[in-house]
XYZ file of C-alpha atoms in Angstrom:
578
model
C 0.000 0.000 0.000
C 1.670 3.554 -1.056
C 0.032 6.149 1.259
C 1.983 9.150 -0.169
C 0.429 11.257 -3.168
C 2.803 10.597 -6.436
C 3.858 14.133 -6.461
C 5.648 14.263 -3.118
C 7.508 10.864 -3.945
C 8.681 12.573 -7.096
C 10.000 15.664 -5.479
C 11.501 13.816 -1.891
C 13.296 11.138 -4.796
C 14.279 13.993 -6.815
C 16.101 15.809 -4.087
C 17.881 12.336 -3.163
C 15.750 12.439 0.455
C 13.850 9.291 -0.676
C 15.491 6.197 -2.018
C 14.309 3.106 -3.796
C 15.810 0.074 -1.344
C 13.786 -1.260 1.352
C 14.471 -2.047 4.691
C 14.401 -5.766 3.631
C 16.770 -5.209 0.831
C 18.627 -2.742 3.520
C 18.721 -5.485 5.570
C 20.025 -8.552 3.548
C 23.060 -6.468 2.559
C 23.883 -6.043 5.748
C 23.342 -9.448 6.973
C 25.884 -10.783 3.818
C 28.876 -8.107 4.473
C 29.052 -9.154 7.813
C 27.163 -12.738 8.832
C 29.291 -13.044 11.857
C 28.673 -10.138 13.149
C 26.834 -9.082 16.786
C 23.334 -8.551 15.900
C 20.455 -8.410 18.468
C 20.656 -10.018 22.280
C 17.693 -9.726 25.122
C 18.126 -8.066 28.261
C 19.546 -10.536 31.037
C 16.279 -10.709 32.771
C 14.078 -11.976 29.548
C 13.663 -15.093 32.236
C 11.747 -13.504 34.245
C 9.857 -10.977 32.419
C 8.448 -13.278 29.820
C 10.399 -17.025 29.419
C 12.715 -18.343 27.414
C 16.821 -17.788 27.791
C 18.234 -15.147 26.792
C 19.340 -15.326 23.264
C 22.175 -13.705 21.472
C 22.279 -13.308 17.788
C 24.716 -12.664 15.160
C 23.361 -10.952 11.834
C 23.495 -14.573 9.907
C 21.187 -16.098 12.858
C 19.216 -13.268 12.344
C 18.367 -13.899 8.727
C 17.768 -17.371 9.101
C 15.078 -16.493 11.517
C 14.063 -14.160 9.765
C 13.904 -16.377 6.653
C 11.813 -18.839 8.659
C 9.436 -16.358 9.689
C 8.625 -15.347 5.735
C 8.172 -19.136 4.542
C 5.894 -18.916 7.868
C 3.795 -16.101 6.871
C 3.713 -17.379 2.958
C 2.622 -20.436 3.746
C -0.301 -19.223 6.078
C -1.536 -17.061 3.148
C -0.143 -13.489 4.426
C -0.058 -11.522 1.529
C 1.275 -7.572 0.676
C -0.797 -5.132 2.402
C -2.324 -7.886 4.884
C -1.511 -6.238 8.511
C -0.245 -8.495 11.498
C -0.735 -6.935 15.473
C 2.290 -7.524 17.414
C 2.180 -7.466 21.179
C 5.553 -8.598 22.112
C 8.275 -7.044 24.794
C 11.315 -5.749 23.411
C 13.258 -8.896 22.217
C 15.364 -10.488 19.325
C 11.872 -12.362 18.036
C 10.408 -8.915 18.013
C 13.904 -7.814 15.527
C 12.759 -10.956 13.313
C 8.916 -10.262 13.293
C 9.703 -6.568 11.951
C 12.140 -7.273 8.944
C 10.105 -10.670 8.043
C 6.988 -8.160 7.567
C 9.433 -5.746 6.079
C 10.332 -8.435 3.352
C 7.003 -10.024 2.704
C 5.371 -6.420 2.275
C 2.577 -7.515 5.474
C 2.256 -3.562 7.072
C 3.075 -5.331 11.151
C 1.043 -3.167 13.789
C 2.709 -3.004 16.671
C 1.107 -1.897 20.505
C 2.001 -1.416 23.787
C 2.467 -5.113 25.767
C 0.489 -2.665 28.410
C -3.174 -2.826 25.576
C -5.964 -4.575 27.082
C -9.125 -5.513 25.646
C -10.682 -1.711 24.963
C -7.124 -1.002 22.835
C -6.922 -4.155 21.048
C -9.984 -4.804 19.896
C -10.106 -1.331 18.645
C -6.699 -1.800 16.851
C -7.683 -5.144 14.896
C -11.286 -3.621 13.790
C -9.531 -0.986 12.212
C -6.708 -2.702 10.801
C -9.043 -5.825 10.090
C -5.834 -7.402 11.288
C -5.413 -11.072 9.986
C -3.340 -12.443 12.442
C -2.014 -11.627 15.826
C 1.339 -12.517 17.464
C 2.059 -12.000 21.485
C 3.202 -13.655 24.097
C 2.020 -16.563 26.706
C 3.045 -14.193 29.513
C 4.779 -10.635 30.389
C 5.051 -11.203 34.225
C 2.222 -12.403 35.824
C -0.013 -11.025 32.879
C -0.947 -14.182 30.921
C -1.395 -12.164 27.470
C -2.114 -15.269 25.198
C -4.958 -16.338 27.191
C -6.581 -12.891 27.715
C -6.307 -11.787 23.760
C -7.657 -15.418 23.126
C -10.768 -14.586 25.578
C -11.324 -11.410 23.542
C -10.784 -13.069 20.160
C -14.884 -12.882 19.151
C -14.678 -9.321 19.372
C -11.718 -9.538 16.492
C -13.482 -11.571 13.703
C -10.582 -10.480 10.778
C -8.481 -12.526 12.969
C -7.430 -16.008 10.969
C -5.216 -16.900 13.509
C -3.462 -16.346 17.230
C 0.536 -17.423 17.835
C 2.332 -16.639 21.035
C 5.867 -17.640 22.034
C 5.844 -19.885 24.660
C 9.540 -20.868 24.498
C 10.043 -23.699 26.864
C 7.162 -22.812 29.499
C 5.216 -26.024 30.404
C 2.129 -24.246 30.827
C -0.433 -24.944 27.901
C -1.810 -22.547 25.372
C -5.370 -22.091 25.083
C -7.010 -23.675 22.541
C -6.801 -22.028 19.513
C -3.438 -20.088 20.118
C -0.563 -21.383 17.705
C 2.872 -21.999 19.769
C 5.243 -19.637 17.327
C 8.460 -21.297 18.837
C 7.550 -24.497 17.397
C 6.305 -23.168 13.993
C 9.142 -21.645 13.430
C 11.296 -24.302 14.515
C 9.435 -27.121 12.259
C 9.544 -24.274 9.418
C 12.328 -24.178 6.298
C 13.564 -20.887 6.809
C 14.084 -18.876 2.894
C 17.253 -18.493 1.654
C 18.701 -15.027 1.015
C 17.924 -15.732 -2.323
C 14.069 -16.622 -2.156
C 13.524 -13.194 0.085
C 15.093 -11.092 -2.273
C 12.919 -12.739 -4.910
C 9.727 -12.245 -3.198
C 9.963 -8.667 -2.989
C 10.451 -8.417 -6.460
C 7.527 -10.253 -7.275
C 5.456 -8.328 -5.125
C 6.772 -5.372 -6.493
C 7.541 -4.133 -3.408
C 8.865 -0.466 -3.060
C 10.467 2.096 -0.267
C 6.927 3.989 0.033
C 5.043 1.052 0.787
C 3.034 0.767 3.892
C 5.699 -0.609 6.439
C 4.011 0.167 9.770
C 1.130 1.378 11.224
C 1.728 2.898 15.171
C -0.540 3.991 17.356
C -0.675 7.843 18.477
C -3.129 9.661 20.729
C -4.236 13.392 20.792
C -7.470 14.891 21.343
C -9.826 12.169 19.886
C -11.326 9.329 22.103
C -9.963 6.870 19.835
C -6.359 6.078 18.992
C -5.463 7.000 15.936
C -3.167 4.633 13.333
C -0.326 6.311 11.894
C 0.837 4.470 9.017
C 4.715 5.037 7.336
C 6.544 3.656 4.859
C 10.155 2.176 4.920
C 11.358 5.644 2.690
C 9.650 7.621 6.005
C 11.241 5.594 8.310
C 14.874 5.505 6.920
C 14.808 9.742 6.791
C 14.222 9.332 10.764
C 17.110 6.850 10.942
C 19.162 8.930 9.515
C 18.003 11.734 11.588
C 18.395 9.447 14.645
C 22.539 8.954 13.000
C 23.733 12.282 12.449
C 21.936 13.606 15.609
C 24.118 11.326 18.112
C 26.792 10.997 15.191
C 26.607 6.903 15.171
C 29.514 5.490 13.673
C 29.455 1.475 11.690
C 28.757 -0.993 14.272
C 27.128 1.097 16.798
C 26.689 -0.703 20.171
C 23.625 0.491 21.506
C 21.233 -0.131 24.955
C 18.525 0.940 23.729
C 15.411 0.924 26.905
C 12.357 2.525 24.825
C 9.572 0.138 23.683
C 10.093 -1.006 20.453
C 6.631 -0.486 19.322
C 6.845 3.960 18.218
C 8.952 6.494 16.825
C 11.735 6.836 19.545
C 12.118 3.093 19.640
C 11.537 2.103 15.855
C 13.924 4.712 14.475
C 16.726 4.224 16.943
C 15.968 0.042 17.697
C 15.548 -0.719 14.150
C 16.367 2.071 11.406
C 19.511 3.553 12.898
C 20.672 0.094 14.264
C 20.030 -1.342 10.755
C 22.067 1.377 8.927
C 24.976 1.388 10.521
C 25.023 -2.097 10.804
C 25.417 -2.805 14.384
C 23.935 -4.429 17.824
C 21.508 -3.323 20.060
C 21.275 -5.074 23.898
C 16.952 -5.062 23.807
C 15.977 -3.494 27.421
C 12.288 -2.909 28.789
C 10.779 -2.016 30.837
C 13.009 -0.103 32.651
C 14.851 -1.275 35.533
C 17.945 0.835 36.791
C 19.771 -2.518 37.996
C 19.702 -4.250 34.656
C 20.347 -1.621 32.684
C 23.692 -0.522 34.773
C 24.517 -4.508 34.455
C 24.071 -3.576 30.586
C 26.575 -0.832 30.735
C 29.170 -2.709 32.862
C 29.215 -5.843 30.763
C 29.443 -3.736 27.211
C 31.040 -1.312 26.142
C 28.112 0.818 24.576
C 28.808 3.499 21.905
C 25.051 5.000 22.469
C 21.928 4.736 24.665
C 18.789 6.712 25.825
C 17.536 7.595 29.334
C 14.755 9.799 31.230
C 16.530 13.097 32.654
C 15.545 11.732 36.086
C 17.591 8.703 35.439
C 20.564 10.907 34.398
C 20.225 12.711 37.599
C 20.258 9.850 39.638
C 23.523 9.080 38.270
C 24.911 12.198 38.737
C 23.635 12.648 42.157
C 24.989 8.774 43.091
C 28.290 8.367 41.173
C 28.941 5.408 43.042
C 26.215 3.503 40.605
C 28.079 3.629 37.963
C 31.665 2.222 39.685
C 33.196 0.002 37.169
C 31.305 0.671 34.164
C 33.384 1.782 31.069
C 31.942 4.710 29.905
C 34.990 5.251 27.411
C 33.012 4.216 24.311
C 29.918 6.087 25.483
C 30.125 9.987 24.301
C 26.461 10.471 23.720
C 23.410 9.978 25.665
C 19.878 10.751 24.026
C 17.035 12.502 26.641
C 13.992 14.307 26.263
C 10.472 13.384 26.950
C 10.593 16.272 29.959
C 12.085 19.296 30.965
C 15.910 18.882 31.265
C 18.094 20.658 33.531
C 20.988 22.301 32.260
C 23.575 21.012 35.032
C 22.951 17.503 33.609
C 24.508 18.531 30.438
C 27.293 20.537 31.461
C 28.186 17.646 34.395
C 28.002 14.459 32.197
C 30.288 16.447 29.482
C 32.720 17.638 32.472
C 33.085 14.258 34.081
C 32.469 11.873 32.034
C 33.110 13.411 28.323
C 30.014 12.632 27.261
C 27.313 14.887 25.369
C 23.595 14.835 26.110
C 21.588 15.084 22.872
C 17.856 16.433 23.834
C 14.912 14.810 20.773
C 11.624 15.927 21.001
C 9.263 14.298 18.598
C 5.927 12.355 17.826
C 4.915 9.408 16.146
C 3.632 11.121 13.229
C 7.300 12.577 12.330
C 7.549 15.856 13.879
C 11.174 15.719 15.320
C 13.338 18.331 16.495
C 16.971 17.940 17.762
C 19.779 19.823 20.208
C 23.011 18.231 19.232
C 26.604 19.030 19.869
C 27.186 19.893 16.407
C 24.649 22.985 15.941
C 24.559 23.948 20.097
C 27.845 23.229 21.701
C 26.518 25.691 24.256
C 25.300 22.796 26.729
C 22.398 25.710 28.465
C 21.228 26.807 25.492
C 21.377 22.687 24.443
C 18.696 22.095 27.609
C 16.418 24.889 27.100
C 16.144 24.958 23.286
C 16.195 23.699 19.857
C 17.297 24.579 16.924
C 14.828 26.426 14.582
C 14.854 24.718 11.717
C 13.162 24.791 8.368
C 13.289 28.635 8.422
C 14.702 30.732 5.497
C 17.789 32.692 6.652
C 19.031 30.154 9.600
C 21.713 27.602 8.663
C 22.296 24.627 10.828
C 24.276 21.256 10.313
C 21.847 18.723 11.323
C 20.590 16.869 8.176
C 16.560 16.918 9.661
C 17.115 20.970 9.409
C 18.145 20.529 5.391
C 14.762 18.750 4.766
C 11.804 19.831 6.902
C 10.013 23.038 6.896
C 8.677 24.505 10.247
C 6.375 27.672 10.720
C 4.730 28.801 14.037
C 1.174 30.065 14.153
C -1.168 32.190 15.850
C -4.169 30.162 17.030
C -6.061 32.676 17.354
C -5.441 34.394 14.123
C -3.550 31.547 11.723
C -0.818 34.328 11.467
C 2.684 33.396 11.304
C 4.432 34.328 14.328
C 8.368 35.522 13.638
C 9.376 37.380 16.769
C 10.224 36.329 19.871
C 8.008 36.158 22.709
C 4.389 34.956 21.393
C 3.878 30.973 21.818
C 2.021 29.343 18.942
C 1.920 26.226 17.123
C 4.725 24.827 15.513
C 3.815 22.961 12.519
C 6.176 20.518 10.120
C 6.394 19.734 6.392
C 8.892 17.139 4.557
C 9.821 14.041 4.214
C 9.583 12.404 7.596
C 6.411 13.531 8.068
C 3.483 11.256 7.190
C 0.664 11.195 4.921
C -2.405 10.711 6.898
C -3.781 8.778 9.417
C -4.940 5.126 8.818
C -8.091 4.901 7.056
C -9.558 8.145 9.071
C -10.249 10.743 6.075
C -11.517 13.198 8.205
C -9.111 13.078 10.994
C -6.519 13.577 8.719
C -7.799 16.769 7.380
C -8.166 18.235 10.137
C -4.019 17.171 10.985
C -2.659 19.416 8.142
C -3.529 22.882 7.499
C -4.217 24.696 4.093
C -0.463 25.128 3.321
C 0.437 21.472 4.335
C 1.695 21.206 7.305
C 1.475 19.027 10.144
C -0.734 20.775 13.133
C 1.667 19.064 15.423
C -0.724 20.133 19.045
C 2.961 21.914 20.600
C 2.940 24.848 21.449
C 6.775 26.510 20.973
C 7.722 30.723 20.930
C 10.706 32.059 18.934
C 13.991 32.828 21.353
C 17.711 33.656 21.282
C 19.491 36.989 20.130
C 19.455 35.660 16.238
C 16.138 34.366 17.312
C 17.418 31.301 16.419
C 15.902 29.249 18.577
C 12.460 27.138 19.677
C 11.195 27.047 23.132
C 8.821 24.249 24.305
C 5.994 26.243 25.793
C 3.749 23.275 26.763
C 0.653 21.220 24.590
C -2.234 22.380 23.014
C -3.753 19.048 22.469
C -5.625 17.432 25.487
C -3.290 14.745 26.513
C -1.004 13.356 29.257
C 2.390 12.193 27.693
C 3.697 9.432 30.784
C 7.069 7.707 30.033
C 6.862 8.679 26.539
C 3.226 7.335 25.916
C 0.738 9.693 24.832
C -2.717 9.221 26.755
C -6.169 10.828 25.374
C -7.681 12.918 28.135
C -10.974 12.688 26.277
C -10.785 8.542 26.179
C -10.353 8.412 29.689
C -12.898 10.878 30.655
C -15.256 9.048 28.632
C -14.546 5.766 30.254
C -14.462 7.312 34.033
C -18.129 9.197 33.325
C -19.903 5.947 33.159
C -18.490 5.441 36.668
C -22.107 6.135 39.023
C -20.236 8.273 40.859
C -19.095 10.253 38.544
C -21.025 13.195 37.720
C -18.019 15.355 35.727
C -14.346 14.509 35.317
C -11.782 16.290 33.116
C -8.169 13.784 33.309
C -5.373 16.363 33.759
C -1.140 15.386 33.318
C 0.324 15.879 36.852
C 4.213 16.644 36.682
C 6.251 13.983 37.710
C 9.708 13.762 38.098
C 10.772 10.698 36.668
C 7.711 10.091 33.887
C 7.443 13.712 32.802
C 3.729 13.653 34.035
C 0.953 11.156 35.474
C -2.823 10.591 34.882
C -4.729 12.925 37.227
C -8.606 12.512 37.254
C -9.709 15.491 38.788
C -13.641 14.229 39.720
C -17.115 16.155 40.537
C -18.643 13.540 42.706
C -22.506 12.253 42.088
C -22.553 12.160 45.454
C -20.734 14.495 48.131
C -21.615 12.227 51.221
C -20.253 9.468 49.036
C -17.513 10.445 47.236
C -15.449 8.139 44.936
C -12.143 6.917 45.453
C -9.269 6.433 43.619
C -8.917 2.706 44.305
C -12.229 2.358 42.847
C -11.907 4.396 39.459
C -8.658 2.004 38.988
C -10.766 -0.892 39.586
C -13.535 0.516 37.413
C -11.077 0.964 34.549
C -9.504 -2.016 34.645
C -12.571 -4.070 35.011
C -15.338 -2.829 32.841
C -12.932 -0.242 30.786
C -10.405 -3.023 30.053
C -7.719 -0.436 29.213
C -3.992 -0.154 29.519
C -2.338 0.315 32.609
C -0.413 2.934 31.757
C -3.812 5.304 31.091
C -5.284 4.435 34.619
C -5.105 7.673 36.874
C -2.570 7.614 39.596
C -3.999 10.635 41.785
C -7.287 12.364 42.229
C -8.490 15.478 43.106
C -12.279 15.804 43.755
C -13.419 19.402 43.278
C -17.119 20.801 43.711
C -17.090 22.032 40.056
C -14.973 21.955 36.792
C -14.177 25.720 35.562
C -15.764 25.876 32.096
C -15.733 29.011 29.595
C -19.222 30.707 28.297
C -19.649 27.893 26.188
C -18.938 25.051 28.830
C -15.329 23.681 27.976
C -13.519 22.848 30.644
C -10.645 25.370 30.700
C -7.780 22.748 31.317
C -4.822 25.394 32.368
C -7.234 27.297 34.731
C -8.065 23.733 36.143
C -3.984 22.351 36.436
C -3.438 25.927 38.706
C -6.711 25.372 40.663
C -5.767 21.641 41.878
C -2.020 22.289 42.113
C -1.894 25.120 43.759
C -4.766 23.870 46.074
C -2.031 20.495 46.309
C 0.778 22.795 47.211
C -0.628 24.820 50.265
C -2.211 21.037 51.223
């Protein structure tokens, strides 16, 4: 499936920003320059977390599984443009899953392992999903057996597999076990792969995945991109934190959205080197990570960093000689973290900011050496008259706009919408023709819901001024207030409820529900909205509120929205003199 208008692939090829080989064909080459070669390994607890040992694979044991996967999918009847759901932690099966779909042009969904019922279903109705791959258990979460449960609310689904790898405990009925598929399965030959995509026809705008985003609406929202989209980002993702061949990489974000895909798969793919999988995050395993190899790059929370700077004696016999960048974001980051983790440890922190749908900005070394400006800033890029050495600023355009008048905004001091055009930017949402009109605006652009104002003598600069789409970004995971308020008003407590992001210090914020009670004699609890969610909601964990605030009334404008900002001062202030 080619997404992108004819036009646009004409003009991105033309300007040599587009390409014509796949990540498959990417992929393959890489595999036969260096067979021997460190691939993919699982974190050292994959035990514990979900079965299995830990496996460690060189590019040639890559391709074979890889190979067996494809003769897998072929024979099931998995065609181009068919779309497999992935559930899976960050693994080396989940490496294998991605460049098998890659190769037999099948766009591969992937979600959250935290989805429950109200997210899944959702995703395989849209997708009309044929099949669905997971595993028997993350933890004590037996994810084979609930998806299996909620299977007749999926009815595109042909079939179920989950990797069971060596548990004793019995599938289901109905659920395939993958490990043995694959390992009764002929894997293709180099040679067979290669000729499949050319009989497909497959191309670099095809279709490769389809993530899940969410902003205002009470739905997710699909965003599909092709392998020509995602290889612009992994090259953004290579210049920004200047990734030589072979890059050794931790790598800790879930391998499921832009921050992991581009940096887990893209950038690891084009350079060729091997990425230690790691999630969810534990600060034990991933300083064992560290210690036992020598990493070139990796990626952590600025609270993390600051608990490394404030306790030096965690990181006592790790070799940090190989490690000279560090990639953070996701939050406000303090400028004494940059200018202490260049001073004693030579190492440069790179701040990304950045969505699923391709709006990406970048502070690097290279255009801000100034480590303050570095934290508070980026670059503005796309802008006629400002010249900056990241490759991202040579191919996207940027304005800022007045929301109140659709103005351009040029000076400094006046927040407004930033807004993207070019190549890493996608085409439209999945199937959701209205939706994606209102995305773009009349010139193009991407309405991107940040909220940025010009700064710096040259006015050279962005600030992040905060969102102006209703949602709660936690960990890196962008939560719909308006899904979660529509879920919690069925509550018969409930009478109104607006969900709020309360700051947080490690996860950048935290679902707050901030509750009118039915009742006032009876108010409702926390415990019991939780409960309510998870029972009759059936959504992911990570949306469930973790504080609540239960106010007489919700402060709404003349026309009854809920004014959001007027309501986060109300219930933190209130919190503060508490």
């Amino acid at each position: 499936m080619i997404q992108v208008d004819q036009a646009s692939i004409d003009a991105y090829t033309a300007k040599g920003w587009w390409g014509h080989a796949t990540l498959g064909e990417i992929f393959l080459d890489m595999a036969a320059r260096q067979p021997a070669a460190f691939a993919v390994a699982d974190a050292p607890n994959r035990p514990a977390l979900f079965g299995g040992k830990v496996k460690h694979w060189s590019w040639a044991e890559l391709r074979q599984q890889t190979g067996a996967l494809c003769a897998l999918f072929d024979a099931q009847g998995l065609h181009k443009d068919d779309v497999l759901v992935v559930q899976l932690p960050n693994s080396v099966e989940l490496h294998a899953l991605y460049l098998a779909c890659a190769i037999m042009g099948v766009m591969v969904s992937p979600v959250p392992m935290q989805y429950r019922a109200h997210e899944l279903e959702y995703v395989t109705q849209a997708t009309q999903a044929k099949g669905l791959i997971s595993t028997q258990r993350l933890g004590s979460y037996l994810a084979a057996e609930a998806i299996q449960a909620m299977q007749a609310n999926m009815p595109s689904l042909q079939w179920i597999w989950a990797y069971v790898d060596g548990s004793d405990v019995p599938l289901p009925a109905g659920v395939g076990v993958l490990d043995q598929l694959v390992a009764d399965t002929v894997p293709w030959t180099e040679q067979q792969m290669r000729a499949h995509m050319q009989r497909i026809g497959l191309t670099a705008n095809d279709v490769f995945t389809i993530c899940w985003t969410s902003g205002t609406e009470a739905r997710a929202k699909g965003v599909p991109r092709s392998h020509n989209q995602w290889l612009v980002m992994g090259e953004s993702v290579i210049d920004a934190a200047q990734l030589p061949h072979g890059t050794q990489m931790v790598i800790p974000f879930p391998f499921v959205n832009m921050a992991g895909i581009s940096t887990s798969l893209v950038a690891w793919l084009m350079t060729g080197g091997g990425l230690y999988h790691h999630h969810p995050f534990d600060l034990q395993v991933f300083l064992q990570q560290l210690q036992e190899h020598r990493v070139d790059y990796t990626v952590a929370a600025p609270a993390v960093l600051s608990m490394l700077l404030k306790s030096p004696e965690l990181l006592e016999g790790v070799d940090l000689q190989r490690l000279t960048r560090v990639g953070s974001g996701g939050g406000p980051v303090a400028p004494w973290l940059f200018e202490q983790f260049a001073q004693r440890f030579g190492i440069e922190v790179i701040n990304y900011f950045g969505s699923n749908e391709g709006a990406s900005l970048a502070s690097t070394p290279q255009d801000m050496p100034d480590q303050q400006q570095r934290a508070n800033f980026f670059p503005r890029i796309g802008v006629a008259g400002l010249q900056w050495q990241s490759l991202t600023a040579q191919k996207i355009a940027t304005r800022l706009v007045d929301l109140e008048t659709g103005k351009d905004i040029s000076a400094s001091g006046q927040v407004g919408e930033l807004r993207f055009k070019g190549p890493m930017i996608f085409s439209g949402y999945y199937n959701s023709p209205q939706v994606t009109a209102q995305a773009f605006d009349e010139q193009g652009y991407y309405r991107s819901g940040d909220l940025f104002e010009i700064a710096g003598e040259r006015q050279q600069f962005y600030r992040f001024a905060g969102r102006h789409k209703d949602i709660v970004v936690r960990g890196g995971m962008n939560i719909s207030c308006e899904e979660v308020e529509n879920l919690l008003l069925s509550h018969p407590k409930v009478r109104e409820v607006a969900v709020i992001g309360w700051p947080d210090e490690i996860l950048g914020e935290r679902v707050c529900a901030v509750v009118v009670p039915r009742n006032a004699a009876q108010p409702v609890s926390l415990e019991e909205l939780v409960a309510f969610l998870k029972t009759v909601g059936k959504v992911a964990a990570f949306k469930l509120p973790e504080r609540l605030e239960l106010v007489d009334a919700l402060p709404r404008n003349p026309v009854g929205k809920v004014l959001k900002r007027v309501l986060r001062e109300e219930v933190q202030g209130a919190a503060a003199q508490a």
